[in-house]
Coordinates of C-alpha atoms in Angstrom, one line a residue:
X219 CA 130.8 -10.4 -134.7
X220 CA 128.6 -7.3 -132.9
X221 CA 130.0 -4.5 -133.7
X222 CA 129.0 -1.2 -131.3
X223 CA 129.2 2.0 -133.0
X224 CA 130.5 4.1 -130.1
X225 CA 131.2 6.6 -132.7
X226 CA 127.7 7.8 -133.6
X227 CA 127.1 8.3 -129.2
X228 CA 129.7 10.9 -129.0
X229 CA 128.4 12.9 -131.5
X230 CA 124.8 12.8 -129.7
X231 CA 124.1 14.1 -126.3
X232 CA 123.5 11.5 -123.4
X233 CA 120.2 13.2 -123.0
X234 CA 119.0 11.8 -126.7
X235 CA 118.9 8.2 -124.9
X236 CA 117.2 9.8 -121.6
X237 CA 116.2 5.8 -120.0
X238 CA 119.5 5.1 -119.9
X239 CA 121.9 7.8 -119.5
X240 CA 124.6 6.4 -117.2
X241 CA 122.6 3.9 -115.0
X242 CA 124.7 0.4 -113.7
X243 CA 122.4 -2.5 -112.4
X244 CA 123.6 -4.7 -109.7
X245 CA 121.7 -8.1 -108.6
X246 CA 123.1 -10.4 -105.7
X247 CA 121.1 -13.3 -104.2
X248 CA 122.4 -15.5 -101.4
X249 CA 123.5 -19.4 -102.6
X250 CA 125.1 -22.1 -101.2
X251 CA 128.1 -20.6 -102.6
X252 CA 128.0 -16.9 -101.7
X253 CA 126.3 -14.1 -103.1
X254 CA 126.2 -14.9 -106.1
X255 CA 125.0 -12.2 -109.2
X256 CA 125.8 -10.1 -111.3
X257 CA 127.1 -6.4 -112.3
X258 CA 125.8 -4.6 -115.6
X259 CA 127.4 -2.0 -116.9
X260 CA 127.0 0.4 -120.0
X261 CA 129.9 0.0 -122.5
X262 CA 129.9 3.6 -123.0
X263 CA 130.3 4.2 -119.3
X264 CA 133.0 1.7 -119.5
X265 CA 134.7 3.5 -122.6
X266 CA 134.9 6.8 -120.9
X267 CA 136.5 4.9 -118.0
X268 CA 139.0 2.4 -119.1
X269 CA 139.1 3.2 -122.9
X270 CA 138.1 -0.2 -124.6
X271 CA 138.2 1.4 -128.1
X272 CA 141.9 0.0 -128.3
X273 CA 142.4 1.1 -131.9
X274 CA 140.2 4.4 -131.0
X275 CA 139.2 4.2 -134.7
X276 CA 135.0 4.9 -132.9
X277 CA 134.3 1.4 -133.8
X278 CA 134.0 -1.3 -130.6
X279 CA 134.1 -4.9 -131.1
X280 CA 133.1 -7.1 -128.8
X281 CA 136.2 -8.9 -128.8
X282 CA 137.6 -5.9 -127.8
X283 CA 135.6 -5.6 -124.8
X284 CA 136.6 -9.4 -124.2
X285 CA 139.9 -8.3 -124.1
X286 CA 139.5 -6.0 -121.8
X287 CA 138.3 -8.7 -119.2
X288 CA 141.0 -8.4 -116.6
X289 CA 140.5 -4.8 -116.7
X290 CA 136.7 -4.6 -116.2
X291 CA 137.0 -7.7 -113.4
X292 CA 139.7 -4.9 -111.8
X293 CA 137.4 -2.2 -111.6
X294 CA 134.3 -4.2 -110.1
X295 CA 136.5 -5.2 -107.2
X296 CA 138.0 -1.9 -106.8
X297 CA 134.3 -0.2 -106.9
X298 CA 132.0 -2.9 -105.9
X299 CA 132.7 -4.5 -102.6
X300 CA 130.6 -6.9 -99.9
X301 CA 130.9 -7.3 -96.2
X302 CA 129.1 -9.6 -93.5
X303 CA 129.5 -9.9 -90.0
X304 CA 131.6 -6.8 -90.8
X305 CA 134.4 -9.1 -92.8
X306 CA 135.2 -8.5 -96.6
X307 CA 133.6 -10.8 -98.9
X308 CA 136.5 -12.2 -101.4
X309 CA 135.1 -11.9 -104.9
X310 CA 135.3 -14.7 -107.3
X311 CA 135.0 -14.4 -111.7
X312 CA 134.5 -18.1 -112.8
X313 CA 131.7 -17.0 -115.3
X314 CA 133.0 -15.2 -119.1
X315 CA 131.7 -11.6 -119.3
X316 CA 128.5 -11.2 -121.4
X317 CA 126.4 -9.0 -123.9
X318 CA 123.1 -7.6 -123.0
X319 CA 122.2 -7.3 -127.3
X320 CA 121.3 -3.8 -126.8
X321 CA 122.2 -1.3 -129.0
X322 CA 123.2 2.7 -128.6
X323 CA 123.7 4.0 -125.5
X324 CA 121.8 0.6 -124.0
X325 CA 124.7 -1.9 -125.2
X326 CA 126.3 -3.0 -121.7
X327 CA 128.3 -5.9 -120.4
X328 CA 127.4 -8.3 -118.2
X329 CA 129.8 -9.0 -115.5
X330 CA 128.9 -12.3 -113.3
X331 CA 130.7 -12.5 -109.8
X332 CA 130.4 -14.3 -106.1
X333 CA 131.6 -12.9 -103.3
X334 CA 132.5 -16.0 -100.8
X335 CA 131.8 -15.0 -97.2
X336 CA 133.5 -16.3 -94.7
X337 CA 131.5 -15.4 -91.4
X338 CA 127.5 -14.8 -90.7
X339 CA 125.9 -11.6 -90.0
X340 CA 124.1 -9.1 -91.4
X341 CA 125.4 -8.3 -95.5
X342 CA 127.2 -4.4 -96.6
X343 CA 127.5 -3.9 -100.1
X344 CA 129.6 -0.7 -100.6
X345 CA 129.5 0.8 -104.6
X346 CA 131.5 3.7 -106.2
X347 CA 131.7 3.5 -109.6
X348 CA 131.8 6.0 -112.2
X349 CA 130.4 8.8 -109.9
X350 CA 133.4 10.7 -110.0
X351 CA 133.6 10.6 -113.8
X352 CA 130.2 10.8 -114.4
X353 CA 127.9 12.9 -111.9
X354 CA 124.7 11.6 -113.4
X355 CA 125.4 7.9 -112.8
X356 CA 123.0 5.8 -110.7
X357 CA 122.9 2.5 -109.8
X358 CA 119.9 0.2 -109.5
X359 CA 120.3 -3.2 -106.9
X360 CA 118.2 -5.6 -106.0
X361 CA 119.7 -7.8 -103.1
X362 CA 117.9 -11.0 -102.0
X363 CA 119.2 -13.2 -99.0
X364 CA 116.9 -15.7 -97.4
X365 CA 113.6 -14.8 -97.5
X366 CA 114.7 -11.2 -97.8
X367 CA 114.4 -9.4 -100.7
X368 CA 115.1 -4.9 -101.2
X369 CA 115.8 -3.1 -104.3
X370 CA 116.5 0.5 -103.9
X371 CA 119.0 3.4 -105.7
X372 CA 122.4 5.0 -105.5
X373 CA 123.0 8.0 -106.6
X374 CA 126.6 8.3 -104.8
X375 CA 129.2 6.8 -103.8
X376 CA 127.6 4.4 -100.7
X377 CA 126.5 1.1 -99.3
X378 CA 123.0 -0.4 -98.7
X379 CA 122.5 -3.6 -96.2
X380 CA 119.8 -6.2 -95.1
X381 CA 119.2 -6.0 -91.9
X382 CA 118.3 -9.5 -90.8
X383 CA 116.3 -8.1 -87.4
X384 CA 113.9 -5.7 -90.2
X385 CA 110.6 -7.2 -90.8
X386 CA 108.7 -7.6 -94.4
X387 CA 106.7 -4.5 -94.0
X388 CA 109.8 -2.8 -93.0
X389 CA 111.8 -3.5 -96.1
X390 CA 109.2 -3.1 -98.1
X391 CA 108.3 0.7 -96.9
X392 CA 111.6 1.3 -97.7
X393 CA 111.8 0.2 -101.1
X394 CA 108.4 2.2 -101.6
X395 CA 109.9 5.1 -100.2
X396 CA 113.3 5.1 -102.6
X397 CA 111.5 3.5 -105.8
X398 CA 108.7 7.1 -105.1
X399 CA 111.4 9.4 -105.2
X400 CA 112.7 7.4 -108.3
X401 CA 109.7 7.6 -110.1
X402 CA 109.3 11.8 -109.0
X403 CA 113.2 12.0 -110.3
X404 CA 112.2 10.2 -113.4
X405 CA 109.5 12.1 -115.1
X406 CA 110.9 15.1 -113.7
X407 CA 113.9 14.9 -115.4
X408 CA 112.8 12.9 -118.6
X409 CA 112.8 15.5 -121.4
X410 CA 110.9 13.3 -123.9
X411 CA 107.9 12.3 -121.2
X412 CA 108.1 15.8 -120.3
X413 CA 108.1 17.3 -124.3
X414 CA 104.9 15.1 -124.4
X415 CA 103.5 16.1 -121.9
X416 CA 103.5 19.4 -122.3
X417 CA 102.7 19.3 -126.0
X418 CA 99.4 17.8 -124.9
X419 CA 98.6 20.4 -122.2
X420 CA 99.5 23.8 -124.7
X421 CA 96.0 22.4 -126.7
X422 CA 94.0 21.7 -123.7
X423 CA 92.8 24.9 -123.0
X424 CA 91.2 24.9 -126.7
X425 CA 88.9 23.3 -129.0
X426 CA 89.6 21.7 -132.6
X427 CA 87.2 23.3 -135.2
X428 CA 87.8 21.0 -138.3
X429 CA 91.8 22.0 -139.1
X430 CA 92.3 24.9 -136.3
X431 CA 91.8 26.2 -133.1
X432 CA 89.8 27.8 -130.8
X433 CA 89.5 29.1 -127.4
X434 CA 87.9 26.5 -124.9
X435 CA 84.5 28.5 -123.5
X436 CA 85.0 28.1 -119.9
X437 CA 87.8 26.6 -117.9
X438 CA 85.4 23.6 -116.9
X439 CA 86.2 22.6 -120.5
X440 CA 90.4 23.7 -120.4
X441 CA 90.0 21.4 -116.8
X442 CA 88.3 18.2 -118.3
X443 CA 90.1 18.3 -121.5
X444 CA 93.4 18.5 -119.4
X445 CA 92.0 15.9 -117.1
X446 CA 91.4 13.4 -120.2
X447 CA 94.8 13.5 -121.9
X448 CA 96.3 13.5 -118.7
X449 CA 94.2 10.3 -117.2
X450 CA 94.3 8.4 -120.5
X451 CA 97.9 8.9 -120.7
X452 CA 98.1 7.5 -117.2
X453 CA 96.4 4.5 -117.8
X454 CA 98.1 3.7 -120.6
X455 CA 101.8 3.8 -119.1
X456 CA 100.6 2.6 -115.9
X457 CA 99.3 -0.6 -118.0
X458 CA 102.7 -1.4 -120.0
X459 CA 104.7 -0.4 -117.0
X460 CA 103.3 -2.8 -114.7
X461 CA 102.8 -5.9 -117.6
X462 CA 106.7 -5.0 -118.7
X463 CA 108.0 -4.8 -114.8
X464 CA 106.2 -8.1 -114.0
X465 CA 107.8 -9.6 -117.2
X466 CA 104.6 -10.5 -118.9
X467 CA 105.6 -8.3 -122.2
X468 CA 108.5 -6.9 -123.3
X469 CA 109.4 -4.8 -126.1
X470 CA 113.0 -3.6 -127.4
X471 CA 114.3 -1.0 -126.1
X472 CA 115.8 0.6 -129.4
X473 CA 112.5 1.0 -130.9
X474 CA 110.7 1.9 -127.7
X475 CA 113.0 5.0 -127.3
X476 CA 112.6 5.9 -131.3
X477 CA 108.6 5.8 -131.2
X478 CA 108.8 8.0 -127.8
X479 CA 110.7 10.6 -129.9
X480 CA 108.0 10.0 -132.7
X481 CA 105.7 10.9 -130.2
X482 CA 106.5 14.1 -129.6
X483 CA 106.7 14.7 -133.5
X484 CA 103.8 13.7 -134.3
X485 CA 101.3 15.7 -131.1
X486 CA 103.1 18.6 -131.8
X487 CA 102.8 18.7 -135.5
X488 CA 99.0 18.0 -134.5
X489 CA 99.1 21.1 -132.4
X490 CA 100.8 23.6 -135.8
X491 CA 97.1 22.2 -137.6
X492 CA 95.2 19.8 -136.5
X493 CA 95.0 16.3 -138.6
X494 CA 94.1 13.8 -135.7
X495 CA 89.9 12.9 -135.5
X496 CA 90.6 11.1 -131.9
X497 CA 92.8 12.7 -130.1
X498 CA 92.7 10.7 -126.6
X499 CA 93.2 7.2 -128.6
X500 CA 96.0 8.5 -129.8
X501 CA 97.2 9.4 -126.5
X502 CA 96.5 6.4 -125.0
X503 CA 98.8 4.4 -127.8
X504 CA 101.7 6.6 -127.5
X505 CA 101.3 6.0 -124.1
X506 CA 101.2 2.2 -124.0
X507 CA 105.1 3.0 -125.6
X508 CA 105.6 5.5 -122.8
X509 CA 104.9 3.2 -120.5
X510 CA 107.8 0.9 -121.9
X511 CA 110.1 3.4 -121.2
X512 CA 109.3 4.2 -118.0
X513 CA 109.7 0.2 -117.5
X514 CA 113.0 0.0 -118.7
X515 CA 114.7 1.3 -115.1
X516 CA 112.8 -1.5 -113.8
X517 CA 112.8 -4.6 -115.9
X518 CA 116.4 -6.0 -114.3
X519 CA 115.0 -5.8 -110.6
X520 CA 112.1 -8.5 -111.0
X521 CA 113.9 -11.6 -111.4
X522 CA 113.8 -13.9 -108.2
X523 CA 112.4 -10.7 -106.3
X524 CA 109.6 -10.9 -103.3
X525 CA 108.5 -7.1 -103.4
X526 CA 109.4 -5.4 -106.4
X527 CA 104.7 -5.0 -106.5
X528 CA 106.2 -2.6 -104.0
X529 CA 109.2 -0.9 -105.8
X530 CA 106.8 -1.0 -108.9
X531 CA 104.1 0.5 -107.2
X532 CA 106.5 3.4 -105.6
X533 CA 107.6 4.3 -109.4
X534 CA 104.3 4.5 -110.6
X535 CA 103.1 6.6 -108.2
X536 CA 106.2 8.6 -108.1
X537 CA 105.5 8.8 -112.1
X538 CA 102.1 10.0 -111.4
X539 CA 102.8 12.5 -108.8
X540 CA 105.5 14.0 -110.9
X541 CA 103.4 14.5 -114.0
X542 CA 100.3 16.1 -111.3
X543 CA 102.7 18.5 -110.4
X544 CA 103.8 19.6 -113.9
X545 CA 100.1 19.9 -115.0
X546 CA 99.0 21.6 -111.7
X547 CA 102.3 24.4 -112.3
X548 CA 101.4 25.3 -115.8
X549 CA 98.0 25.0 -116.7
X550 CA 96.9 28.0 -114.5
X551 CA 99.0 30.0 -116.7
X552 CA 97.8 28.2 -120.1
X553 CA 94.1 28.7 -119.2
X554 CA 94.8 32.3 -118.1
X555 CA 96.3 33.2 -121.9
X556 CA 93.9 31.3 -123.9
X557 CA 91.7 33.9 -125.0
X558 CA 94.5 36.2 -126.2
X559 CA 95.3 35.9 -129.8
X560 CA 99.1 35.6 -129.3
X561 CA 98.4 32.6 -127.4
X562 CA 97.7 30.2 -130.5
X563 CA 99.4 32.6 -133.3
X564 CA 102.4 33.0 -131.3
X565 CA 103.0 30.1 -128.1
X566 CA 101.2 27.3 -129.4
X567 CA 102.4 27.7 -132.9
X568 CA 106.3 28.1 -132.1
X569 CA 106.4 26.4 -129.0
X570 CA 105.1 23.2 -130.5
X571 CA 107.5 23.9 -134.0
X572 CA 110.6 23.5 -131.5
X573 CA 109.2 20.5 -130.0
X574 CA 108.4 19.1 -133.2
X575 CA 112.1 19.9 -133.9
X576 CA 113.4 18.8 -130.3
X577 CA 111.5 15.1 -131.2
X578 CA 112.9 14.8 -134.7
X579 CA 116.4 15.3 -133.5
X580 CA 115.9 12.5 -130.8
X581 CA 114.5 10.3 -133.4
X582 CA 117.2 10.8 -135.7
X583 CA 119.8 10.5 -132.8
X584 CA 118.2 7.0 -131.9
X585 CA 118.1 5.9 -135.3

């Protein structure tokens, strides 16, 4: 029998899991049938909701989210509903609930559903789960009918449509649009990509002399230096992103969220004395991993989908364009201090100790 150990979440911040912190994923294709698909939701969303620790003794079963069936069935059709020619779609549960094998903060159930339509028009889904309980909460749909096919995001109660008169390039400039501001949202507010990132830039402005460091010469060096972590690191992610998206690799989730807390352990204990000859292959492995991560809001939207090159596309570049920004805002500044002593006795030296602390505590919270 799985058991969950909602226990050990509540004692850790949501932000120790930061790919998955409160995000539902909802996919409905057209049949013969209906629209048939499914709704996935994170057990610890579902605990804070409708309490499926029975016993509350911090230990959930999975029989005890079986249990809990008519319950969880309740709340999609009281949160999750789908209109079409402006009549409500009756939802039907003929399919048990299932286990996603995650673990942590990632372990959701699966709940399969059709909503039968009785008239022909264009399709309304309406959604407003969790959002009162849980500000943060998002939702990520991918809705196919016909030859039709949009994924986009919710992050509030709402409702998102196909309209059948919309062309291709229409739908898919507007899952370009919503998967960009995604992907600026994401790096933005990802505190691991973010601790990384920033570990990386505090050494750019200066150069490794055997175990210590200097002062870069001239702030062509500060700029390529920057340009090199920051590019490798790109390509790497944007590699693993696009091959884990697609489908063509995948890697668990537990242990891509542990080594992307290692990450930040290890470059900022490389920053406190310097112990790594290559710096940029490094880079470029943690962020392969990275990459994974950033995947992992995607991976559910690319079965039987005719455009997620373009959501995937929008995310990466949203990605990209967040993490320009960052390194635009701060290396100014970092290049401005270099040459003052404080700069790598003081700022690089304790700055990089608390990241190196930050990292451990997510690695030990993911554990």
């Amino acid at each position: 029998m799985r058991r969950l150990f909602l226990l050990l979440l509540t004692l850790f911040p949501v932000t120790a899991f930061a790919h998955q912190s409160s995000t539902a994923l909802l996919t409905l294709k057209e049949t013969t049938d209906g629209l048939r698909g499914s709704v996935q939701w994170q057990l610890i969303d579902l605990e804070q909701s409708l309490g499926l620790d029975q016993n509350r003794d911090g230990e959930l079963l999975w029989g005890e989210v079986k249990a809990m069936t008519p319950e969880i069935r309740t709340y999609v059709e009281r949160h999750l509903s789908v209109q079409q020619g402006g009549e409500a779609c009756a939802p039907q549960f003929s399919v048990p609930l299932r286990f996603n094998n995650a673990r942590g903060a990632m372990a959701s159930a699966i709940v399969p559903v059709t909503y039968v339509c009785s008239t022909e028009g264009n399709i309304e889904v309406s959604y407003s789960g969790f959002f009162s309980l849980l500000p943060e909460h998002r939702l990520l749909w991918n809705l196919s009918v016909g030859d039709q096919s949009r994924q986009g995001v919710l992050e509030a109660s709402g409702s998102f449509s196909i309209n059948s008169e919309m062309t291709t390039g229409e739908l898919n400039k507007q899952t370009f649009a919503e998967f960009f501001v995604q992907g600026v949202i994401h790096i933005l507010l990802g505190p691991d990509h973010v601790a990384f990132l920033l570990t990386l830039l505090l050494v750019s402005v200066l150069v490794q002399q055997k175990t210590h460091w200097q002062p870069a010469a001239d702030v062509r060096t500060c700029v390529k230096t920057a340009l090199l972590y920051v590019t490798t690191f790109t390509v790497a992610h944007s590699l693993t992103l696009s091959a884990s998206a697609l489908g063509w690799l995948a890697l668990p989730g537990y242990w891509v969220e542990l080594i992307i807390a290692a990450s930040v352990v290890v470059a900022a204990l490389h920053n406190l004395r310097p112990y790594l000859p290559a710096s940029a292959v490094v880079v470029f492995l943690f962020g392969l991993v990275h990459g994974f991560g950033f995947a992992s809001v995607l991976s559910e939207l690319t079965t039987g989908t005719g455009n997620i090159a373009w959501a995937l596309f929008g995310f990466n570049l949203g990605v990209e364009a967040g993490q320009v920004a960052i390194t635009l805002l701060v290396m100014p500044l970092l290049i401005s201090l270099r040459r003052l002593g404080w700069y790598r006795q003081v700022l690089v030296r304790y700055l990089s100790a608390a990241l190196a602390a930050l990292g451990s505590y997510w690695v030990l919270a993911r554990i």
